[in-house]
Short mmCIF file of C-alpha atoms and ligand atoms in Angstrom, two decimals:
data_model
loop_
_atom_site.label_atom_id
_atom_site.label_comp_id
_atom_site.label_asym_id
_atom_site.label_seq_id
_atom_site.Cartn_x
_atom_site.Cartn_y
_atom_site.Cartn_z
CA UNK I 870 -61.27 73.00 -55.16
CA UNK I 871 -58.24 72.96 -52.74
CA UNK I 872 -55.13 72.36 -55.33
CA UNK I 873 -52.62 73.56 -52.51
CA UNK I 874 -49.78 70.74 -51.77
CA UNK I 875 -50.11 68.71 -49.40
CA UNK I 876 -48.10 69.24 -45.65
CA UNK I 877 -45.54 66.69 -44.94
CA UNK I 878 -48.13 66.03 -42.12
CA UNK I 879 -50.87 65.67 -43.98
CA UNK I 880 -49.01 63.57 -46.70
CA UNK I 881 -47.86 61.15 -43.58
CA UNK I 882 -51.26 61.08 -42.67
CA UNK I 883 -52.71 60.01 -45.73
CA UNK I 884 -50.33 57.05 -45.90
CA UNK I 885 -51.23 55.80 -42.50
CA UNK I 886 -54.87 55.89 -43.11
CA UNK I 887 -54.41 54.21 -46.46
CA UNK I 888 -52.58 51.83 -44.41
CA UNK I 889 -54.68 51.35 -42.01
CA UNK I 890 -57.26 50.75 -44.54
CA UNK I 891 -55.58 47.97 -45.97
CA UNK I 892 -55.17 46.04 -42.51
CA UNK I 893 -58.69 46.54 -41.80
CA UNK I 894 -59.99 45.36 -45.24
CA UNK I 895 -57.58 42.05 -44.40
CA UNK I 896 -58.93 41.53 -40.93
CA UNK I 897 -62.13 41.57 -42.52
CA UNK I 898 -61.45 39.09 -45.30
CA UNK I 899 -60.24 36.59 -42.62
CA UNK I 900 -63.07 36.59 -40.54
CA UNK I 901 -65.54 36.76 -43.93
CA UNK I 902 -63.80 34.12 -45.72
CA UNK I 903 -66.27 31.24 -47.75
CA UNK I 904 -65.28 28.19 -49.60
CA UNK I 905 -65.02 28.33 -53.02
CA UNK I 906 -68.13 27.04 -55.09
CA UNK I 907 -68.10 24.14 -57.50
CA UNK I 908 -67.14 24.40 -60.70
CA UNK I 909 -70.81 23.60 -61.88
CA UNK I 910 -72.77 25.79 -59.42
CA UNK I 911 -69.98 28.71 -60.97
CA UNK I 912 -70.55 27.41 -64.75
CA UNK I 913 -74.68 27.87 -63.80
CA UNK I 914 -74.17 31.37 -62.96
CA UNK I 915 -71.98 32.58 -65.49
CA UNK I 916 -74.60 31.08 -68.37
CA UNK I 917 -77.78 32.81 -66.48
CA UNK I 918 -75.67 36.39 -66.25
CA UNK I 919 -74.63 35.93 -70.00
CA UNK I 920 -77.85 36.11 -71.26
CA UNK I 921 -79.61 38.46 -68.25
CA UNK I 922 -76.89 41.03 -68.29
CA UNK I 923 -76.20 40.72 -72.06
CA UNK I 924 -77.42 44.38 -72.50
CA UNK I 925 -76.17 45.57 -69.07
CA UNK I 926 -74.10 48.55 -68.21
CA UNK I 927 -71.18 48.91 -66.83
CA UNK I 928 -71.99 49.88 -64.01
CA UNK I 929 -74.87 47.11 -63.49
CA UNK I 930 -72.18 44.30 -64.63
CA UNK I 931 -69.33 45.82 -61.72
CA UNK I 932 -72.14 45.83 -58.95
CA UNK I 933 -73.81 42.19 -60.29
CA UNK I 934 -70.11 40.99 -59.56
CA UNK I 935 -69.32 42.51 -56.53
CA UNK I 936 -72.17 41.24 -54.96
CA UNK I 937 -72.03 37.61 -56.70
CA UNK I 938 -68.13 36.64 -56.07
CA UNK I 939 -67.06 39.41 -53.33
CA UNK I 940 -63.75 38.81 -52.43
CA UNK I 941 -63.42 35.58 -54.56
CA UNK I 942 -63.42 37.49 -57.15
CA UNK I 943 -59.70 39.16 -58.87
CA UNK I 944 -59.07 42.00 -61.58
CA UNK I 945 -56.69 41.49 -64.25
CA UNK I 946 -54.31 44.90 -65.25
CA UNK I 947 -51.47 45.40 -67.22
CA UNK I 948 -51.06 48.92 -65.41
CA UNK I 949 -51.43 50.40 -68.75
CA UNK I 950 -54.15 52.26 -66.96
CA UNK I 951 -56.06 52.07 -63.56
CA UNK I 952 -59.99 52.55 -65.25
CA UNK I 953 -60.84 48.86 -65.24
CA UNK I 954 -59.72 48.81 -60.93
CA UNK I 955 -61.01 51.91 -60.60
CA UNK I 956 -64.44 50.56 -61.93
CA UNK I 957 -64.85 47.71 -59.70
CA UNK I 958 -63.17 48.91 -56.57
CA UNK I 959 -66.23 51.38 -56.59
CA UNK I 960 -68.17 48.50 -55.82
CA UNK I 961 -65.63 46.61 -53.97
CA UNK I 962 -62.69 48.26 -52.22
CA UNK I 963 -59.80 46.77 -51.83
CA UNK I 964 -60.14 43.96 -54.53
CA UNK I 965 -57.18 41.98 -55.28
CA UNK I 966 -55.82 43.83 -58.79
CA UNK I 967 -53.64 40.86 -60.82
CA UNK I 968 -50.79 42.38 -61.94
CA UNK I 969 -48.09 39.71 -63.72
CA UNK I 970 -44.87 40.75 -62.98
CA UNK I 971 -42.89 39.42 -65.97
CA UNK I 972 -39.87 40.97 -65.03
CA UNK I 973 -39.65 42.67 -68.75
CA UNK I 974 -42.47 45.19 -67.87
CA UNK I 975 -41.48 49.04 -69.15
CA UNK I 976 -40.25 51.35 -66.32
CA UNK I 977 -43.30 53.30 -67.04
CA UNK I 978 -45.76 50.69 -66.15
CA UNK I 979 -43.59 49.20 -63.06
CA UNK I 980 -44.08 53.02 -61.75
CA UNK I 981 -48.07 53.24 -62.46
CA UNK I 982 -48.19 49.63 -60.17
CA UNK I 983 -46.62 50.94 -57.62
CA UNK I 984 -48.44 54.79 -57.62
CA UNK I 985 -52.19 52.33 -57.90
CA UNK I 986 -50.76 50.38 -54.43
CA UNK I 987 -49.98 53.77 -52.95
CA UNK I 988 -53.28 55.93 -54.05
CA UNK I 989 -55.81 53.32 -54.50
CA UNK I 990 -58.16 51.27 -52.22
CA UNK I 991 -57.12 48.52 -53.98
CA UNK I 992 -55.34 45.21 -53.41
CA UNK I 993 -52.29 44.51 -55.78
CA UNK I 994 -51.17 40.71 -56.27
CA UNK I 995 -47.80 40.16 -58.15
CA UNK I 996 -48.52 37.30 -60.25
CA UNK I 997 -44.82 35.72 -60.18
CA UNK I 998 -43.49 33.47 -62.86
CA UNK I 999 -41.71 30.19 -61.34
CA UNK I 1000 -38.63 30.83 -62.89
CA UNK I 1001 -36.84 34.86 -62.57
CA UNK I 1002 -35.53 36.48 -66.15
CA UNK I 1003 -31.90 35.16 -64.93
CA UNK I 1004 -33.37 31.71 -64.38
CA UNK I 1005 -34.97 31.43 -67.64
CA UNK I 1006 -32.04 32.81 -69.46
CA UNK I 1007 -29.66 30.13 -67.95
CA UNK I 1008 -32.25 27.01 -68.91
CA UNK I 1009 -33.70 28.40 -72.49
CA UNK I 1010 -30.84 30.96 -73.15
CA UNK I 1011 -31.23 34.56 -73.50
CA UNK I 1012 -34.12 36.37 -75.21
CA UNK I 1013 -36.23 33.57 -75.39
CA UNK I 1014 -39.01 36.25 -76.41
CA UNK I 1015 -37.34 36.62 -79.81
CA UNK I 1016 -37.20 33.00 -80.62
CA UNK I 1017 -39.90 31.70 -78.93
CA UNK I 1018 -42.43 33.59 -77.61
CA UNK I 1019 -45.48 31.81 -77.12
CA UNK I 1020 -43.43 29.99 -75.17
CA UNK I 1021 -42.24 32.99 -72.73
CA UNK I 1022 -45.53 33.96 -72.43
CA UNK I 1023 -46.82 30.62 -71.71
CA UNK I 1024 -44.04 30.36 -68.86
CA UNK I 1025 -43.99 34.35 -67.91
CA UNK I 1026 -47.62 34.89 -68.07
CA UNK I 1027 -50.09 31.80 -69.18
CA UNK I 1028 -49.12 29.38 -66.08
CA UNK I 1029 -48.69 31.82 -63.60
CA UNK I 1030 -52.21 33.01 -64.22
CA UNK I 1031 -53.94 30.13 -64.34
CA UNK I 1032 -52.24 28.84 -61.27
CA UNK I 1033 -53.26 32.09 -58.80
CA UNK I 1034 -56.38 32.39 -60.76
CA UNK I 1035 -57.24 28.59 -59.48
CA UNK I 1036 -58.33 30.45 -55.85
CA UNK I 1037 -61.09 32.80 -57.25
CA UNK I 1038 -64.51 32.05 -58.70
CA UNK I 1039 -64.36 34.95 -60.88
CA UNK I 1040 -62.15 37.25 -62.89
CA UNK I 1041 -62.15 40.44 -64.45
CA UNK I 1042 -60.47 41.40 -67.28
CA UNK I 1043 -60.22 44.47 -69.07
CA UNK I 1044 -60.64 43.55 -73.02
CA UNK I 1045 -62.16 45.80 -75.50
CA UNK I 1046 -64.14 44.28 -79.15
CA UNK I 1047 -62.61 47.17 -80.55
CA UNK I 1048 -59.01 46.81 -79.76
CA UNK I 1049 -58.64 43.31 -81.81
CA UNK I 1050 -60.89 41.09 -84.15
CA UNK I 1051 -59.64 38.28 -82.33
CA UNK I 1052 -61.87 40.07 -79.48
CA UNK I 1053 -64.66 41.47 -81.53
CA UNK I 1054 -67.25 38.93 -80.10
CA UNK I 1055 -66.27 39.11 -76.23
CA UNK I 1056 -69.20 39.11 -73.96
CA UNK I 1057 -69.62 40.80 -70.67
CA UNK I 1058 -70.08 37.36 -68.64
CA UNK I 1059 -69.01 33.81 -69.76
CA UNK I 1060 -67.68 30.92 -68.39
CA UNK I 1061 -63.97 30.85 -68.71
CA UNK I 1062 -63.92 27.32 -69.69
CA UNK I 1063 -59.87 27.17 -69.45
CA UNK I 1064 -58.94 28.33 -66.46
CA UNK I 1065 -62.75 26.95 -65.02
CA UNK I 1066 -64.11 30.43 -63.39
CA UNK I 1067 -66.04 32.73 -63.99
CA UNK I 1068 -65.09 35.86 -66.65
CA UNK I 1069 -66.40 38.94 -67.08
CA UNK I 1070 -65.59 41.71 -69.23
CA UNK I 1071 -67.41 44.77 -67.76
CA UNK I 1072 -65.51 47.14 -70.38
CA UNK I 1073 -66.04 45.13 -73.50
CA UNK I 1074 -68.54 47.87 -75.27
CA UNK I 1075 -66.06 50.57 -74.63
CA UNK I 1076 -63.87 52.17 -76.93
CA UNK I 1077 -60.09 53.65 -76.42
CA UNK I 1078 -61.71 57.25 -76.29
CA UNK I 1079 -64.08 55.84 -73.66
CA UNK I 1080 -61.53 54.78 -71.53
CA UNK I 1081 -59.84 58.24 -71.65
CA UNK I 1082 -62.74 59.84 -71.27
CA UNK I 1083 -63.55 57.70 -67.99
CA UNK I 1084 -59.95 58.09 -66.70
CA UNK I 1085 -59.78 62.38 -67.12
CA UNK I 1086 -63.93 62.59 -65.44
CA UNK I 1087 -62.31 60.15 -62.27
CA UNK I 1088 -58.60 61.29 -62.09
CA UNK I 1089 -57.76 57.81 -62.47
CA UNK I 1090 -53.92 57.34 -63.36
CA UNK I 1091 -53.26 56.50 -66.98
CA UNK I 1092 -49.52 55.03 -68.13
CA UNK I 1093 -47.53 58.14 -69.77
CA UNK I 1094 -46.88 55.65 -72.36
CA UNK I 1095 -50.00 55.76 -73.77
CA UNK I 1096 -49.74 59.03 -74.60
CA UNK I 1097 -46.32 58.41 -76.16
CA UNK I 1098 -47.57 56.02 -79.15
CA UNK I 1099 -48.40 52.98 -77.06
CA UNK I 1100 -52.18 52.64 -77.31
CA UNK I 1101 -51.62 48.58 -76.25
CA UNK I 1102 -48.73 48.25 -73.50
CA UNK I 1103 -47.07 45.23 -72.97
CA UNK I 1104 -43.76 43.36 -72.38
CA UNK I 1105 -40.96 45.81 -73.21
CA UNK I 1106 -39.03 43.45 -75.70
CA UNK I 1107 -42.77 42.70 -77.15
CA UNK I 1108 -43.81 46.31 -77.36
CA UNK I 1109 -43.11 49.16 -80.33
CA UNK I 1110 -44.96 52.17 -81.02
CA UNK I 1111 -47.72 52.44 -83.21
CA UNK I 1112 -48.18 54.82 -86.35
CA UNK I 1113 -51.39 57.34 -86.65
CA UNK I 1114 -53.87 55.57 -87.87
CA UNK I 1115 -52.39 51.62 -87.02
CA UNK I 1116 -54.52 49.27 -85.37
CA UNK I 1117 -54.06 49.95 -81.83
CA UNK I 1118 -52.11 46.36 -81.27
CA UNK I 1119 -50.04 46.29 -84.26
CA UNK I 1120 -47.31 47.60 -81.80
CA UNK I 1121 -47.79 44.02 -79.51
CA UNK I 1122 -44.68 41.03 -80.70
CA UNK I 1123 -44.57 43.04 -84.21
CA UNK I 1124 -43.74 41.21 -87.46
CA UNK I 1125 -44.50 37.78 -85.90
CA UNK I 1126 -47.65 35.50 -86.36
CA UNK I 1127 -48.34 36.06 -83.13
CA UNK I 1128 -51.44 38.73 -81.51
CA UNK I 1129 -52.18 37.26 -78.23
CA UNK I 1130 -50.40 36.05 -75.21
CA UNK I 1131 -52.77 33.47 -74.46
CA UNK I 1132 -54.43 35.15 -71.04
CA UNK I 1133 -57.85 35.60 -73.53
CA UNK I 1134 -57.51 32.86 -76.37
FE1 SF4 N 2649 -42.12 37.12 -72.85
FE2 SF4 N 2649 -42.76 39.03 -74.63
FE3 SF4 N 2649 -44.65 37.36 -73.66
FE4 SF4 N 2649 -43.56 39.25 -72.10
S1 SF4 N 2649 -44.86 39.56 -73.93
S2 SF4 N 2649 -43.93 37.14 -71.50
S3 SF4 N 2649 -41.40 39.24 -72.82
S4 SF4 N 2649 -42.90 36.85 -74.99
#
């Protein structure tokens, strides 16, 4: 293999036909584009794929989608890694990647958004809360996320979602059984009765060494945090470090009754 650094010329290159990929894939969608289905025809499909691909691979489940939904279709990422993308976008380039942009997101994972837009056919949609950090500070006061933060999530993450989500059939998200017990019984399709689309869940057999496995055999970019004591990455106020040998979410709004932002519950 050719590990010699790239020429400024080829480096220019590369961004212009990454570029020009993007454009294309756009002209495309506008000339491709199809109403959204009902509710019911939607609800129909997700019950017949829960039970047909209950045993399916990944692999089977990414394709299935790609080929059900197409561009109707959105992937949910935190950016603390690029597998779950990575996974679909085999199937179909250029899908639109979900990324919330909280405004309280770690430097680390701001930097891993920005390096998927640049490398990836993929893409990325900023998910943008109504009010900015400054705004919310001035009508709830500051650090809302310390005194109430099912309510910052529900105004940072929960409504934003569900709003942008509202233009898709289907969504893909990226949640592991192992990671939570709160997500031990996740399928790999269901209907997503709250936000009323489609979900599926093409990674839920996986485990943590899975993913790293997958993301080291593809070169796909992983969030240096991770390797830093963050096995769950989230909201940098929200966020510690985990010990050896701590469940992997322990480090998500530690000490508080609280173990989910509300995207999955
Ligand atoms: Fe707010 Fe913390 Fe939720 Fe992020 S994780 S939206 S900072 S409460």
């Amino acid at each position: 293999m050719n590990t010699a650094p790239l020429t400024v010329g080829e480096q220019r290159e590369r961004v212009r036909s990454h570029d020009q990929g993007r454009s294309d894939n756009q002209a495309r969608r506008a000339s491709e584009s199809r109403s959204r289905r009902s509710d019911g025809e939607l609800r129909a499909i997700a019950d017949r794929a829960e039970l047909e691909l209950a045993d399916a691979s990944t692999d089977e489940v990414a394709a299935w989608a790609a080929h059900e939904f197409g561009d109707l279709m959105a992937v949910a990422c935190s950016m603390a890694d690029a597998v779950l993308p990575h996974v679909i976008a085999r199937h179909l380039p250029w899908v639109d990647v979900l990324f919330l942009a909280t405004g309280y997101h770690f430097a680390e994972t701001e930097g891993i958004r920005d390096a998927v837009e640049s490398s990836m056919q993929l893409t990325i949609v900023d998910v943008m809360p109504r009010l900015t950090v400054a705004e919310q500070d001035e009508k709830y006061g500051a650090r809302l996320h310390d005194r109430d933060p099912a309510l910052c999530c529900r105004l940072r993450k929960v409504e934003p979602l569900t709003e942008t989500l509202a233009g898709y059939e289907a969504w893909v998200t990226g949640v592991r059984r192992g990671e939570a017990l709160t997500r031990a019984d996740t399928p790999l399709v269901a209907w997503d009765d709250k936000n009323g689309l489609v979900k599926i869940n093409p990674l839920a057999a996986w485990s943590f060494d899975d993913l790293i496995a997958y993301a080291g055999a593809n070169d796909v970019i992983l969030n240096p945090l991770l390797n830093d004591g963050y096995p769950s990455i989230g909201c940098a106020p929200c966020t510690r470090r985990v010990a050896p040998g701590e469940d992997p979410r322990a480090g998500r709004w530690a000490g508080l009754d609280k173990t989910e932002c509300g995207l999955h519950t």
